Short mmCIF file of N, CA and C in Angstrom, two decimals:
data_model
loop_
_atom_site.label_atom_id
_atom_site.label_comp_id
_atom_site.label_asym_id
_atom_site.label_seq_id
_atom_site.Cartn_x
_atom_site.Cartn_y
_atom_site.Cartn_z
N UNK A 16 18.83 1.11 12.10
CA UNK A 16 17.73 0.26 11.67
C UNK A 16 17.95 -0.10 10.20
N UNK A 17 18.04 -1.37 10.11
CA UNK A 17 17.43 -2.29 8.64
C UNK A 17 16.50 -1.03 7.59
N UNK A 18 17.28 -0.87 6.42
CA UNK A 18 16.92 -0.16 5.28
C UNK A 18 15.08 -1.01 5.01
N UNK A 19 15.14 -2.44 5.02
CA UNK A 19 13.62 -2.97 5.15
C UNK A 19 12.67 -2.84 6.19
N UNK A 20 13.32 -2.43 7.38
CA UNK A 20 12.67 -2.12 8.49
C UNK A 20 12.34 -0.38 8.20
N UNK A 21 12.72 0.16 7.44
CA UNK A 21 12.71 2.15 7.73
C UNK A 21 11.37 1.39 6.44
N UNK A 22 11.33 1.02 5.42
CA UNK A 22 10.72 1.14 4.11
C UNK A 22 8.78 0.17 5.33
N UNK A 23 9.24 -0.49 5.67
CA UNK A 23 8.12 -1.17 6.63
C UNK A 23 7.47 -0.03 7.15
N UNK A 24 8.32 0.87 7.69
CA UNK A 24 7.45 1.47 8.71
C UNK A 24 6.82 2.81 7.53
N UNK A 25 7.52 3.18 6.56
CA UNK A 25 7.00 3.94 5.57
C UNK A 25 5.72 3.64 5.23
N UNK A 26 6.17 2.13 4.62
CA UNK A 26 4.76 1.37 3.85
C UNK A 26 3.22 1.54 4.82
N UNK A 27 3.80 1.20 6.20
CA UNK A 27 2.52 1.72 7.25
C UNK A 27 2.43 2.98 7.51
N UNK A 28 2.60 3.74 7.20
CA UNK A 28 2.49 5.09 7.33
C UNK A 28 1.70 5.65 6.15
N UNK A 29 2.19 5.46 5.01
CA UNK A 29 1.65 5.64 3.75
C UNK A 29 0.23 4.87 3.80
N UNK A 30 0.05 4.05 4.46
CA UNK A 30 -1.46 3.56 4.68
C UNK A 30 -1.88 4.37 5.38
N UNK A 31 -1.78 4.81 6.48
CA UNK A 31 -2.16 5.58 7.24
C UNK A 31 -2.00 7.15 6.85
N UNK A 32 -1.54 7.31 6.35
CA UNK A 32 -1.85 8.77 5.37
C UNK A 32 -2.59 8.79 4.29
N UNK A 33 -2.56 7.65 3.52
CA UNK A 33 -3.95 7.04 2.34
C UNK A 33 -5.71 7.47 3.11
N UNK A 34 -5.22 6.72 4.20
CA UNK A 34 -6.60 6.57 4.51
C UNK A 34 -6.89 8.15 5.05
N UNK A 35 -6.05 8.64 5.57
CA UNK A 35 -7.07 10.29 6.82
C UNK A 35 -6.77 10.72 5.41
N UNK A 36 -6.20 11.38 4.25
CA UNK A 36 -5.88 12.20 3.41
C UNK A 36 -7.22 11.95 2.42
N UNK A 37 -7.92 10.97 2.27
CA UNK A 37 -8.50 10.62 0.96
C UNK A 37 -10.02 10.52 2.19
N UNK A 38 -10.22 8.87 2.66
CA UNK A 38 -11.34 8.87 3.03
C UNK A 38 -11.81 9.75 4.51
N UNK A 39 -10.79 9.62 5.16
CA UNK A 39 -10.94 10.60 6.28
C UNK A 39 -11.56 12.07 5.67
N UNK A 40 -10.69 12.78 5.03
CA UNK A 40 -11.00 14.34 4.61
C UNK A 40 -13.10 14.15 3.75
N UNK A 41 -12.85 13.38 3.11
CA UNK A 41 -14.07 13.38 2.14
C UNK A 41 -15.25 13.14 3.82
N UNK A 42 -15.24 12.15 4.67
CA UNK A 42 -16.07 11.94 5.56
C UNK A 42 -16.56 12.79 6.40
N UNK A 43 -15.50 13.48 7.22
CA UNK A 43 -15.15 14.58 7.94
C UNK A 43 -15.87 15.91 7.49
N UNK A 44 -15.25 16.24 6.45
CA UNK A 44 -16.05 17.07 5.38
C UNK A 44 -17.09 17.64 5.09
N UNK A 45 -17.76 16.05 5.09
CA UNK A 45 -19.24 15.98 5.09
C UNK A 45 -19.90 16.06 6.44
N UNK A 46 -19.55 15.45 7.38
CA UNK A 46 -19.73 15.45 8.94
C UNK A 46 -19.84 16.80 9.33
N UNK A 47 -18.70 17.44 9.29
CA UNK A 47 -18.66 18.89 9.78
C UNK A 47 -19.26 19.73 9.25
N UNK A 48 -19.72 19.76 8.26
CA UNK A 48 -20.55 20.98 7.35
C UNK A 48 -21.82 20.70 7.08
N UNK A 49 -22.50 19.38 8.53
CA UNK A 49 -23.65 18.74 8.52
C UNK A 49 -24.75 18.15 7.12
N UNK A 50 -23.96 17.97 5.89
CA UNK A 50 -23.99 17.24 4.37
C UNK A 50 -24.35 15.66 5.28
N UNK A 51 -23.73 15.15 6.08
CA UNK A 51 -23.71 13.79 6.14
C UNK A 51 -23.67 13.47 7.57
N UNK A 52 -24.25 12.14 8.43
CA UNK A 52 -23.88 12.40 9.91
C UNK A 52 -23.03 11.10 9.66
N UNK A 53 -22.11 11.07 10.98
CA UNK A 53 -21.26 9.99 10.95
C UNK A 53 -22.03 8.41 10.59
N UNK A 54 -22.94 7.69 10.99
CA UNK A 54 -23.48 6.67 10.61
C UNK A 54 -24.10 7.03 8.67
N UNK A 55 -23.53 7.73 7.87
CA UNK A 55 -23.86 7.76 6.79
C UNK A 55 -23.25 6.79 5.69
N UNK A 56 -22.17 6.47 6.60
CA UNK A 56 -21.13 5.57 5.65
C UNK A 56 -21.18 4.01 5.82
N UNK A 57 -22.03 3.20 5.82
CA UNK A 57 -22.35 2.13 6.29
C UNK A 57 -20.87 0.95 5.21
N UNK A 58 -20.17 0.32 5.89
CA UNK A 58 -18.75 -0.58 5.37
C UNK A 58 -20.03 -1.43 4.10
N UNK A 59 -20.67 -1.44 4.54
CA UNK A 59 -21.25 -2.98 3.42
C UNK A 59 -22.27 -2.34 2.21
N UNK A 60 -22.04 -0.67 1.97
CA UNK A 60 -22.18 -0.61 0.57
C UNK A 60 -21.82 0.86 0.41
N UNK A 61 -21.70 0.45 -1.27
CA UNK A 61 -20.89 1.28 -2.12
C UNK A 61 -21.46 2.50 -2.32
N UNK A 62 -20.56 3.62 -1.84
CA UNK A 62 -21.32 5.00 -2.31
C UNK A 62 -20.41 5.73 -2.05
N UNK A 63 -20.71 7.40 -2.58
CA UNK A 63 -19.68 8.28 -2.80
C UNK A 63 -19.46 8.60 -4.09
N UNK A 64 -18.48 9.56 -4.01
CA UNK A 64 -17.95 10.12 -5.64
C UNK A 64 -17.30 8.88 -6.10
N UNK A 65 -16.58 8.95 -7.38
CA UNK A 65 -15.55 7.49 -7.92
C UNK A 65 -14.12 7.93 -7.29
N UNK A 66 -13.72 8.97 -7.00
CA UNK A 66 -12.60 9.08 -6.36
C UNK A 66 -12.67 8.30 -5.12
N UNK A 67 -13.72 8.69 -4.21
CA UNK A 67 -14.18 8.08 -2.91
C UNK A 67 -13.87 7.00 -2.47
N UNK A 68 -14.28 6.18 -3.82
CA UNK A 68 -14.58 4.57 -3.63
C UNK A 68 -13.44 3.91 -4.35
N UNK A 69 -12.85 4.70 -5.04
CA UNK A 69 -11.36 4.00 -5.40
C UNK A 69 -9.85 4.32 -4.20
N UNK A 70 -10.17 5.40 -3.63
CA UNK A 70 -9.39 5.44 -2.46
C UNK A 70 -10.03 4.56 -1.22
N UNK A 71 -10.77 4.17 -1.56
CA UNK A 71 -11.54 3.14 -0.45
C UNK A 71 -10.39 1.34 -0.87
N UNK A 72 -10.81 1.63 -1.76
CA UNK A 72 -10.01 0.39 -2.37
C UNK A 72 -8.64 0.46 -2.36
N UNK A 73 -7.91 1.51 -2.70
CA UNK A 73 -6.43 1.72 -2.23
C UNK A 73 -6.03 1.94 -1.07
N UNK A 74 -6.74 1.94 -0.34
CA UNK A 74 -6.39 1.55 1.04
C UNK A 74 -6.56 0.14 1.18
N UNK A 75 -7.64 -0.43 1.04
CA UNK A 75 -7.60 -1.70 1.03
C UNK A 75 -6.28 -2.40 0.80
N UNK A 76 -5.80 -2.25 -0.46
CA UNK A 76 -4.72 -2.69 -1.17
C UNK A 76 -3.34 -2.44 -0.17
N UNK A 77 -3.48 -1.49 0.39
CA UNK A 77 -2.41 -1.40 1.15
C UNK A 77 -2.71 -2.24 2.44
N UNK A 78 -3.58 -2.41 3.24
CA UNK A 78 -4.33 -3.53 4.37
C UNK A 78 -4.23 -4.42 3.93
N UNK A 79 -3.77 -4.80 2.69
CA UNK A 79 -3.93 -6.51 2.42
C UNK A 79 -2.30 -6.43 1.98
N UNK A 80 -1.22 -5.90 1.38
CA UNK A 80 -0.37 -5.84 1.51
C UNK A 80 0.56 -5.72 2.48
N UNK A 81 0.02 -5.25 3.43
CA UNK A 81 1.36 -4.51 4.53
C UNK A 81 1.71 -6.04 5.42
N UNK A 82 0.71 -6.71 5.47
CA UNK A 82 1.30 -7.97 6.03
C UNK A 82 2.36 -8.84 5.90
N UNK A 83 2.54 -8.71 4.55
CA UNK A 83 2.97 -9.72 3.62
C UNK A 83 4.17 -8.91 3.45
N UNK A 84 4.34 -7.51 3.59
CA UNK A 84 5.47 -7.20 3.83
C UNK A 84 6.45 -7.24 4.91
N UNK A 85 5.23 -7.43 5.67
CA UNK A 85 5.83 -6.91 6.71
C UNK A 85 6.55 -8.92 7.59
N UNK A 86 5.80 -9.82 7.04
CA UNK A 86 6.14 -10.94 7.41
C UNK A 86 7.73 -11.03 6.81
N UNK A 87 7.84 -10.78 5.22
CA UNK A 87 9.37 -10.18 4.89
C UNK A 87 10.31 -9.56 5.76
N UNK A 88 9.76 -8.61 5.67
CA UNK A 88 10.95 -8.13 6.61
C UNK A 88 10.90 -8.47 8.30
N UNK A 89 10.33 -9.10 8.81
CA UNK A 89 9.97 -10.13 9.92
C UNK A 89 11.77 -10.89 9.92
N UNK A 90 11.14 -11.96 8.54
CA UNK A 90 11.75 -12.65 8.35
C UNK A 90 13.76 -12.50 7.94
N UNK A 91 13.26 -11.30 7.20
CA UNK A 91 15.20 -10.84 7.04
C UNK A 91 15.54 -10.27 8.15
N UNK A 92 15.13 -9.29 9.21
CA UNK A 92 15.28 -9.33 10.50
C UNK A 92 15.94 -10.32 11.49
N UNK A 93 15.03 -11.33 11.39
CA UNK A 93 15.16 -12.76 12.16
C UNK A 93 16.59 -13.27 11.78
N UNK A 94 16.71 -13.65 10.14
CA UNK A 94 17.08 -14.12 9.76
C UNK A 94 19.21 -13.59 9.69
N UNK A 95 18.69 -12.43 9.79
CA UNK A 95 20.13 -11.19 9.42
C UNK A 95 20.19 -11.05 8.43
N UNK A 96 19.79 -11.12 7.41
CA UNK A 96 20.17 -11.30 6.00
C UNK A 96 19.87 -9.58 5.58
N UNK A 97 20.73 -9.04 5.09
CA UNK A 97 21.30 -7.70 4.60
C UNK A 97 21.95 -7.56 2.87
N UNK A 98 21.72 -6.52 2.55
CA UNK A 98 22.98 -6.06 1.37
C UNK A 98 21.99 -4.81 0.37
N UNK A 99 23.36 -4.53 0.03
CA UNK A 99 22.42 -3.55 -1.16
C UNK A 99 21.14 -4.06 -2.18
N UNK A 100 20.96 -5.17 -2.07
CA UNK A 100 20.16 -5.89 -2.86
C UNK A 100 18.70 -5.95 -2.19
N UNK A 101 18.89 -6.21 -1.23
CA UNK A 101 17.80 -6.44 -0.05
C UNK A 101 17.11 -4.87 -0.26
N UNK A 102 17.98 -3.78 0.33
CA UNK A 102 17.87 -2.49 0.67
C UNK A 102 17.33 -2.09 -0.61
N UNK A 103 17.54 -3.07 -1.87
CA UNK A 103 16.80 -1.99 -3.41
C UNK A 103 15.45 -2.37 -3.48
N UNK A 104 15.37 -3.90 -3.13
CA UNK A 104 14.07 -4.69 -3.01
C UNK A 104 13.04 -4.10 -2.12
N UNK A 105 13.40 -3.55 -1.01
CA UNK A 105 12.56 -2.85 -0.52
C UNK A 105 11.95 -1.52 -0.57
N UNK A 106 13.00 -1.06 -0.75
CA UNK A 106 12.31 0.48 -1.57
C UNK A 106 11.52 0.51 -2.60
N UNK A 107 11.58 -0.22 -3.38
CA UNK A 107 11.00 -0.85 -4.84
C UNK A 107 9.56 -1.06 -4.33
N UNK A 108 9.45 -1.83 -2.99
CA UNK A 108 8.04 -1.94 -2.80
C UNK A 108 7.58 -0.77 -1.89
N UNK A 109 8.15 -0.01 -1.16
CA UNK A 109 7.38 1.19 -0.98
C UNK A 109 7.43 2.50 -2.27
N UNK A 110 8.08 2.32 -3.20
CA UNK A 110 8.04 3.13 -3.97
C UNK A 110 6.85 2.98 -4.89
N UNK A 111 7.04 1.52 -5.23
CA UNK A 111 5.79 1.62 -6.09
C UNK A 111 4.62 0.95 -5.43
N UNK A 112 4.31 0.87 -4.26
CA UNK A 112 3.41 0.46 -3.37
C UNK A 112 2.55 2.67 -3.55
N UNK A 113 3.36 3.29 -3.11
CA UNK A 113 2.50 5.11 -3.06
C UNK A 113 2.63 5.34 -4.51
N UNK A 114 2.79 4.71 -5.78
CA UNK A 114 2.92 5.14 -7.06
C UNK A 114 1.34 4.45 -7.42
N UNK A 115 1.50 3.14 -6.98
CA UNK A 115 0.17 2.35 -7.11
C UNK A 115 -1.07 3.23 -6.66
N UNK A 116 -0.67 3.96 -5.57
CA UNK A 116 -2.54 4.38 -4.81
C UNK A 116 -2.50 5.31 -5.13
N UNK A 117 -1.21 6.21 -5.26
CA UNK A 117 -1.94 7.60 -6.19
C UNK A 117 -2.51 7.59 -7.73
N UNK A 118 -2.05 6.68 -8.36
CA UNK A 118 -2.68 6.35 -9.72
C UNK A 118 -3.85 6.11 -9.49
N UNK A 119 -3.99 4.91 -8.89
CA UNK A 119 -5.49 4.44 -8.20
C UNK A 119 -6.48 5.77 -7.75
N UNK A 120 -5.86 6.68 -7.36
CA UNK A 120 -7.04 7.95 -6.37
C UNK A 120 -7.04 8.85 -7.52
N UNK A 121 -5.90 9.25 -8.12
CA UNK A 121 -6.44 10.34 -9.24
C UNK A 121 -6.39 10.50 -10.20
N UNK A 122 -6.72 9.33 -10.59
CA UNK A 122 -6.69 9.23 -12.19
C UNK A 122 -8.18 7.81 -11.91
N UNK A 123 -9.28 8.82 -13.34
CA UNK A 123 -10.09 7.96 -14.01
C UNK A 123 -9.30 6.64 -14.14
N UNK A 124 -10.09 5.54 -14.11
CA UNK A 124 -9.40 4.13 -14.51
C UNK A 124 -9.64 3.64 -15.98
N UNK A 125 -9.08 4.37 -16.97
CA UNK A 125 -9.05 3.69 -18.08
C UNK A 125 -8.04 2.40 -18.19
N UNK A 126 -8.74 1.96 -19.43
CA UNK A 126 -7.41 0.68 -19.79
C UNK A 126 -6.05 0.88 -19.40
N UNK A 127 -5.54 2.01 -19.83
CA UNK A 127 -4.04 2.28 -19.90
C UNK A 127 -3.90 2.63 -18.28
N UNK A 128 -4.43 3.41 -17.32
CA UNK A 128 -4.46 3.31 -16.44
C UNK A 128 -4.18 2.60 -15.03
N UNK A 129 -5.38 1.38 -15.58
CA UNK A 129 -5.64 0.24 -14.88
C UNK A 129 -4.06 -0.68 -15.28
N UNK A 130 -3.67 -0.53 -16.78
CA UNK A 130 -2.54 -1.28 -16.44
C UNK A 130 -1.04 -0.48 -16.27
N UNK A 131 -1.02 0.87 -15.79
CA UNK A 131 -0.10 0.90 -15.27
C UNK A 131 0.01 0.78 -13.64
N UNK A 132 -1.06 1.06 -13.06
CA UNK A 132 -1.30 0.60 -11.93
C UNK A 132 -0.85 -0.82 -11.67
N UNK A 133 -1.16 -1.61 -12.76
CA UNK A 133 -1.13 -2.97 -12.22
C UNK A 133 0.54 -3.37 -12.32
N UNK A 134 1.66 -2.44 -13.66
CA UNK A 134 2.41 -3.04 -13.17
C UNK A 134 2.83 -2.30 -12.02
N UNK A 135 2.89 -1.37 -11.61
CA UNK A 135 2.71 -0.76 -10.15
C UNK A 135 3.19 -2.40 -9.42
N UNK A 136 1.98 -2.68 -9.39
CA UNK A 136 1.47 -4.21 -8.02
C UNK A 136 2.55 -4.89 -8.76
N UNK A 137 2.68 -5.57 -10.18
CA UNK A 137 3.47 -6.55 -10.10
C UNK A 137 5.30 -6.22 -10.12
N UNK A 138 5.25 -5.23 -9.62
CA UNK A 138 7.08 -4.74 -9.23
C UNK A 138 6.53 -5.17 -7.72
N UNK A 139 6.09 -4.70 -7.28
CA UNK A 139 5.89 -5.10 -5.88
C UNK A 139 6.12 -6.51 -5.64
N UNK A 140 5.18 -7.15 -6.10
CA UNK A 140 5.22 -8.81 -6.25
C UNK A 140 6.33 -9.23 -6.62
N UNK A 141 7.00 -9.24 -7.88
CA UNK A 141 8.44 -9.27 -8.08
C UNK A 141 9.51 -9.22 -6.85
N UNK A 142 9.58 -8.23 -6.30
CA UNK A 142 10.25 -7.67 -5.03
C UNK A 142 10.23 -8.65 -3.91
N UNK A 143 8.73 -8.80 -3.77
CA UNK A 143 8.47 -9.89 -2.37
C UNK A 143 8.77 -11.22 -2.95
N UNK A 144 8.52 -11.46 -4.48
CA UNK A 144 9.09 -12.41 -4.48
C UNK A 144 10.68 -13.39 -4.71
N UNK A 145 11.32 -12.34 -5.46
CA UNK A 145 12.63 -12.49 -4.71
C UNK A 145 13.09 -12.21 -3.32
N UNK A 146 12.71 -11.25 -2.43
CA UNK A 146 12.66 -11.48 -0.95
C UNK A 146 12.80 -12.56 -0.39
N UNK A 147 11.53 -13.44 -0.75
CA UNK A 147 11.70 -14.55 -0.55
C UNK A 147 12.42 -15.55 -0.86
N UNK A 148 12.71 -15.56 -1.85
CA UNK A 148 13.85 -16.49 -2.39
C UNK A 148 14.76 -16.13 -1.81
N UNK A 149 15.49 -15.05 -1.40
CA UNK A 149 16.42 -15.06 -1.13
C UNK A 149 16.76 -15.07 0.17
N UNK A 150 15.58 -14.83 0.94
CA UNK A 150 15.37 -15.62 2.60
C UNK A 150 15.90 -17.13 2.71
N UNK A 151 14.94 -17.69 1.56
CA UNK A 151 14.64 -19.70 1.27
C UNK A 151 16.28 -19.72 1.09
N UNK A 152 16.91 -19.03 0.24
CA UNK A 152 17.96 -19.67 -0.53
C UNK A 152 18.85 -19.49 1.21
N UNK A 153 19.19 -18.58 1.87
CA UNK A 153 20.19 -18.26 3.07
C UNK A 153 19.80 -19.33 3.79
N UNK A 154 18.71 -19.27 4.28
CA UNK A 154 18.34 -20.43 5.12
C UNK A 154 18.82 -22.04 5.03
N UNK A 155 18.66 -22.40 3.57
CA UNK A 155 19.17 -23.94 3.00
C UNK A 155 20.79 -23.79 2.97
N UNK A 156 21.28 -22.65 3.34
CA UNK A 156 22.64 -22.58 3.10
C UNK A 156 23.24 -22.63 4.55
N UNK A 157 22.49 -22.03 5.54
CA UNK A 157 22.54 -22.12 6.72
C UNK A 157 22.64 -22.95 7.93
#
């Protein structure tokens, strides 16, 4: 399997370990030690500790990302397009895709914080966006 295809299925996994590890445990938690009953957590408002609600959001971040990765590597799949270059680009975004949400979950969000997180996201972006280019560029050559 495609080095972007192993980092794909990471990137969904790492969502799926975001979410039972952080909001799962905190819910559960509360559920089982009768603190909270399951209808306590209503999606359409904000509550909880600040850890709570920022792992609420880093999951998010990963649900709104994994698509867009995953249409990438869709596309180099489809396409065949391979090399060590490809294979760095993608690690790059699962690496700093779980660097992003653990900053995000345990760490207060100060200034300095918030922007290392963010370049977190924009290596990611970087990544997908040469991805792409370099899909566009094979294709016109093709």
């Amino acid at each position: 399997m495609m080095v972007p295809m192993w980092m794909l299925l990471g990137f969904a996994t790492w969502t799926v370990l975001l979410l039972s590890a952080t909001v799962g445990v905190y819910r559960w938690t509360r559920i089982l030690s009768g603190r909270a009953t399951v209808s306590s957590f209503p999606s359409d408002q904000v509550a909880g500790e600040d850890w709570y609600r920022r792992s609420m959001r880093a999951h998010a971040n990963c649900i709104e990302n994994l698509p867009v990765f995953g249409a990438i590597v869709l596309t180099l799949y489809v396409t065949g397009l391979r090399g060590p270059v490809i294979d760095c680009l993608a690690i790059v975004v699962l690496v700093f895709r779980v660097l992003q949400s653990l900053v995000h979950v345990s760490r207060v969000q100060t200034d300095g914080v918030v922007a290392l997180r963010f370049s977190f996201l924009c290596a990611q972006l970087v990544s997908f966006a040469i991805l792409i280019a370099l899909v566009v560029r094979h294709a016109m050559l093709t």
